[in-house]
Structure formats: structure tokens, C-alpha cells
Coordinates of C-alpha atoms and ligand atoms in Angstrom, one line a residue:
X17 CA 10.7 -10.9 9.9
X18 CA 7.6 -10.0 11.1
X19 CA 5.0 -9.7 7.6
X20 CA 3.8 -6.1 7.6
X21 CA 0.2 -4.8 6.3
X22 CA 2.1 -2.5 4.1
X23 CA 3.4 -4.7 2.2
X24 CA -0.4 -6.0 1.1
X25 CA -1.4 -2.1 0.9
X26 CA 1.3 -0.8 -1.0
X27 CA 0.3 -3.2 -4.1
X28 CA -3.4 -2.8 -3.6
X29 CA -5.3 -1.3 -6.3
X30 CA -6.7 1.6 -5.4
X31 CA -8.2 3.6 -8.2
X32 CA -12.1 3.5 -9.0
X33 CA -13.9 -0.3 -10.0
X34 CA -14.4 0.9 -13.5
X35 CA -11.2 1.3 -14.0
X36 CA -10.0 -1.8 -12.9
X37 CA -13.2 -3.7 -14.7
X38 CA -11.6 -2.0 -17.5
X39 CA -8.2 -3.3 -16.5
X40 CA -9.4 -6.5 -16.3
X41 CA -11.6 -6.9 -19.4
X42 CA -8.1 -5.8 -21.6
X43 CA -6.4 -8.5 -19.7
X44 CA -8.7 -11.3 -20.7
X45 CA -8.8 -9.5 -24.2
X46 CA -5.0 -10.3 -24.0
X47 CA -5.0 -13.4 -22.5
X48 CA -2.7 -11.9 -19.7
X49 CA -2.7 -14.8 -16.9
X50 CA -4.2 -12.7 -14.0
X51 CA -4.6 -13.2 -10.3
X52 CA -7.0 -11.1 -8.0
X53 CA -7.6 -11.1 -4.6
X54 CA -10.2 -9.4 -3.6
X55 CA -9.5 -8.8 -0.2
X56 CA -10.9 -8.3 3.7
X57 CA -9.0 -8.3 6.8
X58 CA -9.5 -11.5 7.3
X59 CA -7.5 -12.1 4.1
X60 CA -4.5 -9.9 5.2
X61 CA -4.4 -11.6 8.6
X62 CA -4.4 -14.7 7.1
X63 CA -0.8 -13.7 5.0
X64 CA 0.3 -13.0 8.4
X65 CA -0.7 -16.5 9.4
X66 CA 0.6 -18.7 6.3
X67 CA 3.8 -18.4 4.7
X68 CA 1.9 -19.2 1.7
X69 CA -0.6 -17.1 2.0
X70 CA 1.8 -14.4 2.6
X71 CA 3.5 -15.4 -0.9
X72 CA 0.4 -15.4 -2.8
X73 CA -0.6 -12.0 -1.5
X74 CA 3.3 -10.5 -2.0
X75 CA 3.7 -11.7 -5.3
X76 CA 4.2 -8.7 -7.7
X77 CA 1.9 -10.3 -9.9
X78 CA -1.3 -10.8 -7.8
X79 CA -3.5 -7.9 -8.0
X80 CA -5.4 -7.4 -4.8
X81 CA -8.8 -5.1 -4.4
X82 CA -10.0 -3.8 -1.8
X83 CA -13.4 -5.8 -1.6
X84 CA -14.4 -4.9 2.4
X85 CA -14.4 -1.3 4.1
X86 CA -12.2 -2.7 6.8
X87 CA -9.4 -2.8 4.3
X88 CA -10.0 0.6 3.1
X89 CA -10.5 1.9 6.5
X90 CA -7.3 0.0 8.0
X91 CA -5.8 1.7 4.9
X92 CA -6.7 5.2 5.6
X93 CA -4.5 4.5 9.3
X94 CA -1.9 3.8 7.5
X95 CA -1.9 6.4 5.1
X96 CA -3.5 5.3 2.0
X97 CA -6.2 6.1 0.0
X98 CA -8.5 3.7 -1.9
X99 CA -11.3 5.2 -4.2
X100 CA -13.8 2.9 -3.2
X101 CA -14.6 -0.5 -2.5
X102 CA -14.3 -3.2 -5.1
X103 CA -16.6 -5.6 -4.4
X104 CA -16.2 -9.3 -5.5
X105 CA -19.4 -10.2 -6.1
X106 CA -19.9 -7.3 -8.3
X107 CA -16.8 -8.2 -10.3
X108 CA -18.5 -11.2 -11.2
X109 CA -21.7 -9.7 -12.5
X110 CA -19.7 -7.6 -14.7
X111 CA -17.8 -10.1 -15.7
X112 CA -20.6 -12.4 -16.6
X113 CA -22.0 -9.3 -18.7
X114 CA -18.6 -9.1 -20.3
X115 CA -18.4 -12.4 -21.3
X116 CA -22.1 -12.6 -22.9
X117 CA -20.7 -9.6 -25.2
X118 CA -17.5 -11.2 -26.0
X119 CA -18.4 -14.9 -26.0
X120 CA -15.5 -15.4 -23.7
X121 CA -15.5 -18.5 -21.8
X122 CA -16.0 -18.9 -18.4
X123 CA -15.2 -21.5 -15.5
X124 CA -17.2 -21.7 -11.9
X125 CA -15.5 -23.5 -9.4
X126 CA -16.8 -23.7 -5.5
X127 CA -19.7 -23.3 -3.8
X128 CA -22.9 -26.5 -2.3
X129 CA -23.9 -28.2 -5.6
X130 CA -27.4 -27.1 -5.2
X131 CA -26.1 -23.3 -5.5
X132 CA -23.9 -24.1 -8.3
X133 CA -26.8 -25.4 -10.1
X134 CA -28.4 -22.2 -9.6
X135 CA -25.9 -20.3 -10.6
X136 CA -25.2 -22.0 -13.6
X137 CA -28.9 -21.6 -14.8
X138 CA -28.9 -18.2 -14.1
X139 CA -25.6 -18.0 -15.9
X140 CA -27.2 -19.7 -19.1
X141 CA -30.4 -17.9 -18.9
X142 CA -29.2 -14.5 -18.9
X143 CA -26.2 -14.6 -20.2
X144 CA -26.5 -17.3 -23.2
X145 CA -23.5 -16.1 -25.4
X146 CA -21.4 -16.4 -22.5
X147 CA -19.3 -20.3 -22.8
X148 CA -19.8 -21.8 -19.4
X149 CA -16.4 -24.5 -20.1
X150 CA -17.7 -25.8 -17.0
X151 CA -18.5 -25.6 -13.1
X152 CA -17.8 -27.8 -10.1
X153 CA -19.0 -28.0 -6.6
X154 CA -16.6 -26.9 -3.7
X155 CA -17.3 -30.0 -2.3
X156 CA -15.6 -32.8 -4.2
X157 CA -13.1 -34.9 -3.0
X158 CA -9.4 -33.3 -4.6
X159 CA -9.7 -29.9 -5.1
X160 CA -6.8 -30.0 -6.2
X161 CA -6.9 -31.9 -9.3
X162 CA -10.0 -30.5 -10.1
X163 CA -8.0 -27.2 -10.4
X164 CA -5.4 -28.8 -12.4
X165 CA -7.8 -29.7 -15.0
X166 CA -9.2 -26.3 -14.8
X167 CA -6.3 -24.7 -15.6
X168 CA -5.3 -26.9 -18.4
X169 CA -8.6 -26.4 -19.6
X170 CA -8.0 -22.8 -20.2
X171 CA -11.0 -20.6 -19.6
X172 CA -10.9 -16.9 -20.0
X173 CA -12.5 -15.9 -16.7
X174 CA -12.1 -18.6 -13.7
X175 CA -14.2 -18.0 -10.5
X176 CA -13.3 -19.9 -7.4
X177 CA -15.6 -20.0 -4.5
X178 CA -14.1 -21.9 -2.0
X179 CA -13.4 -19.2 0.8
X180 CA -10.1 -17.9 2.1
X181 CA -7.5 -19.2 2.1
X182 CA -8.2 -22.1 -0.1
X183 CA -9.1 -20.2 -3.1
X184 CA -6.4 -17.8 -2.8
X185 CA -3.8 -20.9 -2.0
X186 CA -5.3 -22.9 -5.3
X187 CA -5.0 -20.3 -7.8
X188 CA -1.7 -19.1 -6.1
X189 CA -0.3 -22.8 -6.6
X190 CA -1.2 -23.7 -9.9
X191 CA -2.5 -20.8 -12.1
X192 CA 0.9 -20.3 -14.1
X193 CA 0.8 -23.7 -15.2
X194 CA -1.6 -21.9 -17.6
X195 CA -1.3 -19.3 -20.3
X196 CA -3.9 -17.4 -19.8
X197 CA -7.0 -16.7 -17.8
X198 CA -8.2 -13.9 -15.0
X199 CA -8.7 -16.0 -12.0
X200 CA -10.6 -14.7 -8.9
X201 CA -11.0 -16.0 -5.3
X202 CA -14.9 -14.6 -4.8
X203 CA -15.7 -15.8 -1.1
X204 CA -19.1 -16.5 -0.8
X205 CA -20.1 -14.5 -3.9
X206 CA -21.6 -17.2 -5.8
X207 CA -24.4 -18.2 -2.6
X208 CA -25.4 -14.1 -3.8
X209 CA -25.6 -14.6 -7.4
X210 CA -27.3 -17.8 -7.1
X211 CA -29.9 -16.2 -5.8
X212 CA -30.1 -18.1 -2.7
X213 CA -28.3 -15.5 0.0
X214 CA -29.7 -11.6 -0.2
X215 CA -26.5 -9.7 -0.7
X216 CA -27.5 -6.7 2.0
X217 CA -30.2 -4.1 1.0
X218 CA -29.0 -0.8 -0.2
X219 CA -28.9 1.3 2.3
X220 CA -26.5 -0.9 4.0
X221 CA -23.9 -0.8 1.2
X222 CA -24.4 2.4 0.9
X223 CA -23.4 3.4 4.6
X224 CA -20.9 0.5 4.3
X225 CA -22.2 -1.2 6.8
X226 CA -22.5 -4.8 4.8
X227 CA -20.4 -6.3 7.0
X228 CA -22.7 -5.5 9.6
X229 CA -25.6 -7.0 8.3
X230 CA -23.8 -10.7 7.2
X231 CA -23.3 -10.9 11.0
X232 CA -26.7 -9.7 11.8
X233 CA -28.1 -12.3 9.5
X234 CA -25.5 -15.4 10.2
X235 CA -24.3 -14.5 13.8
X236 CA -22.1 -17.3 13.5
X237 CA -19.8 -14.8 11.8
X238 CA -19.2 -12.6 14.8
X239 CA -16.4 -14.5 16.0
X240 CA -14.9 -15.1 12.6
X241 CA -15.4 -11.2 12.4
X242 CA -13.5 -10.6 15.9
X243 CA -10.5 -12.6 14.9
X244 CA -10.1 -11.1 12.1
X245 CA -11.3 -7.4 12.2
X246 CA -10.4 -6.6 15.5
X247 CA -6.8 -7.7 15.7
X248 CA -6.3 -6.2 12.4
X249 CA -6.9 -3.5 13.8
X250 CA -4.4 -3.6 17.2
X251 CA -1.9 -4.6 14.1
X252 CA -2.3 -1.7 12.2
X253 CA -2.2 0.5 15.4
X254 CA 1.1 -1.3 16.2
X255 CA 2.8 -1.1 12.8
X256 CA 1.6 2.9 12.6
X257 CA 3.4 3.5 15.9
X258 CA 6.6 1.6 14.5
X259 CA 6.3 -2.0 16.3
X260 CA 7.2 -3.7 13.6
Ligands
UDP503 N1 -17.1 -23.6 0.3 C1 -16.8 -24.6 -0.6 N2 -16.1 -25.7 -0.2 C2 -15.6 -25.8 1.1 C3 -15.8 -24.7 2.0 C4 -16.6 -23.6 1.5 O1 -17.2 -24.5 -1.8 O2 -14.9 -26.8 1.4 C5 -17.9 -22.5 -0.2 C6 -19.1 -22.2 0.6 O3 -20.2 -23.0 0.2 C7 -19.3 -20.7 0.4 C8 -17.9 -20.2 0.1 O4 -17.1 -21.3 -0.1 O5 -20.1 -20.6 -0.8 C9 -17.3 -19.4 1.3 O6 -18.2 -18.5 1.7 P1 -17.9 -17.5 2.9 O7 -19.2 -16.8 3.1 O8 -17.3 -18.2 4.1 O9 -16.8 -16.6 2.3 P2 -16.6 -15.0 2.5 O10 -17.3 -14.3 1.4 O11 -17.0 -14.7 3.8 O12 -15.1 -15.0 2.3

């Protein structure tokens, strides 16, 4: 059977990002194992793609936000309504905060080494009661293994910036093996934090038009942004008037 958007939708969170921040900080308070997705179209299309994918996003258990406009927009065809948009990259600045007040540990996983570097110094400088347990480059070899170990290791807040659907896939695969730890897919979050890629200025997240200005700035995403966006779209037009 054909996968349908609603599916993803219905389980979406879609209250206000201090709540769920909230959500998430009793969680690691808990040591709940938690899984977030912090999803774009491009991330829905892809559960449509993969059977995997599909499973990682379905599972009662993965919490998915709504980190793009497209997905609140595709939503609001649909019938849903999302507060607002909970952006990735902003999770992990609170999370960082959080874990400087707590002294919770904290595991980076993806991203060129160069970046990582970066972030991890930023990471120690401003947030020095924060435990970085570790970081790797998304670059190495098996990613795999390297996410075994992670998970044994048992940090309180895992970040994985490997892209979609890689990160999602990883986690999805191997995060119970754990008992504990919020794990979050986060894109191309950490290039931001490092300092290294301008997330868009503020006028342009405030109109929501970020997207917009990642393809204006790395035009090599348009067609990235065609496949994805754009047939989300005819999808969601197509499961609205009952095609699927
Ligand atoms: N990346 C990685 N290993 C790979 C491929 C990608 O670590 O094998 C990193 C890449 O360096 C970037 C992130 O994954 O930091 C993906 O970023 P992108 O902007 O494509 O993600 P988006 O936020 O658009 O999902």
C-alpha cells in the first residue's frame, strides 16, 4: 500500500518549541531513550522512497518536528495545524545551554572534520560544564560502528549530522540497543553552529523564507529543492483529493 503523508503528520508534534524543549529536557532528565526527526519534505518523501525510512518515521516512538515551513504548509492542506516551526539547529543551541546547566553529557556525530573542530571549541568555550563524551567526523570509514560505540557509550544528548536519510536510518537502526539518550538527526545544523555557514538573516526566518535563501546561497540546492518540495506537493494535492 501506497505510504501516505498522513501517516507522518498525524504523529507530528505540533504544539509551540518551548514546549517540546521542555518535553525533551524531562526526557533526558529521565533518561527516556528518545528519537527526533526534525523534519522537511524532503524527509517525508524520502519515507515514501525507503521502506526503512518509512519505518523509522512510522514508529510510534519517533517524535518528528516540524523543522521546514514546507511541512507546516503541506500540513495546513491537509488539515493540520502546527504552532510554529521547530527548527533543528535551534534545538541544539538549547540543548547545548541545557546541558551546561545540568552537566549532562553530550555526543557530536557528523559533519567535515574541520567543522567539527569548530564546533567542538565553541562547545567547550561557551558551554564548559557541558561533558562533550565525544565527537566524530561524518566522514570516517564505518559509520556504522562508530554509532555502535556511540550508543554503548551512553551520552545524554546525541547529535547526528550526517544528512537525511543516513542520520535518520542510523539512529533508527541502533538507538534501542541503548537505555537511554535523546538522539537527533540535525541536517546540516552543525556547518551553522560552527560558525562556518550563516544560518539566514532575520528577516528571512522571519517571513519564512530560509529555505529560499540556502538555495540563493548554494544554488546547487535547487534541484535537491525541486525533487523534494515540488512533488511533495502534487502528493499532498493527490492524497487531499483521495488518490491514495
Ligand atoms: N555529511 C557528513 N557525512 C557524509 C555526508 C554529509 O557528515 O557522508 C554532513 C555534511 O558535511 C553536512 C551535513 O552532513 O554537514 C548535511 O548537510 P545538508 O546541508 O545536506 O543537510 P540538510 O540540513 O539540508 O538536511
Amino acid at each position: 500500500m501506497a505510504v501516505r503523508m498522513r501517516t507522518y503528520y498525524d504523529k507530528a508534534y505540533k504544539g509551540k518549541k518551548k514546549d517540546f524543549l521542555n518535553l525533551l529536557k524531562e526526557r533526558i532528565d529521565s533518561g527516556r531513550r528518545t528519537f527526533v526527526v526534525t523534519a522537511n519534505p524532503e524527509i517525508f518523501m524520502l519515507g515514501r522512497k525507503l521502506p526503512e525510512m518509512n519505518e523509522a518515521l512510522s514508529d510510534e516512538e519517533t517524535l518528528i518536528v516540524p523543522d521546514g515551513i514546507g511541512v507546516i504548509r503541506g500540513g495546513k492542506q491537509l488539515g493540520y495545524e502546527f504552532e510554529e516551526r521547530i527548527p533543528g539547529v535551534e534545538i541544539c543551541e538549547e540543548l547545548f545551554v541545557y546541558a551546561d546547566q545540568k552537566g549532562r553529557s553530550l555526543y557530536l556525530f557528523g559533519a567535515e572534520k574541520s567543522v567539527l573542530e569548530d564546533l567542538a571549541a565553541r562547545v567547550r568555550r561557551e558551554y564548559p560544564n557541558a561533558v562533550l563524551a565525544g565527537c566524530t567526523d561524518g566522514y570516517v570509514q564505518d559509520k556504522e560502528k562508530v554509532f555502535r560505540e556511540i550508543v554503548e557509550m551512553q551520552p545524554d544528548i546525541v547529535l547526528v549530522a550526517l544528512g537525511a536519510p543516513k542520520q535518520e536510518l542510523l539512529i533508527h537502526r541502533y538507538y534501542r540497543r541503548g537505555e537511554k539518550g535523546v538522539f537527533i538527526g540535525v541536517g546540516g545544523s552543525f556547518d551553522v553552529l560552527s560558525g562556518r555557514k550563516k544560518r539566514a538573516p532575520s528577516f528571512f526566518i522571519r517571513h519564512n523564507l530560509e529555505w529560499l535563501y540556502r538555495i540563493a546561497s548554494e544554488p546547487k540546492r535547487l534541484k535537491r529543492f525541486w525533487d523534494s518540495n515540488i512533488k511533495f506537493l502534487f502528493e499532498l494535492r493527490k492524497e487531499k483529493h483521495g488518490n491514495r
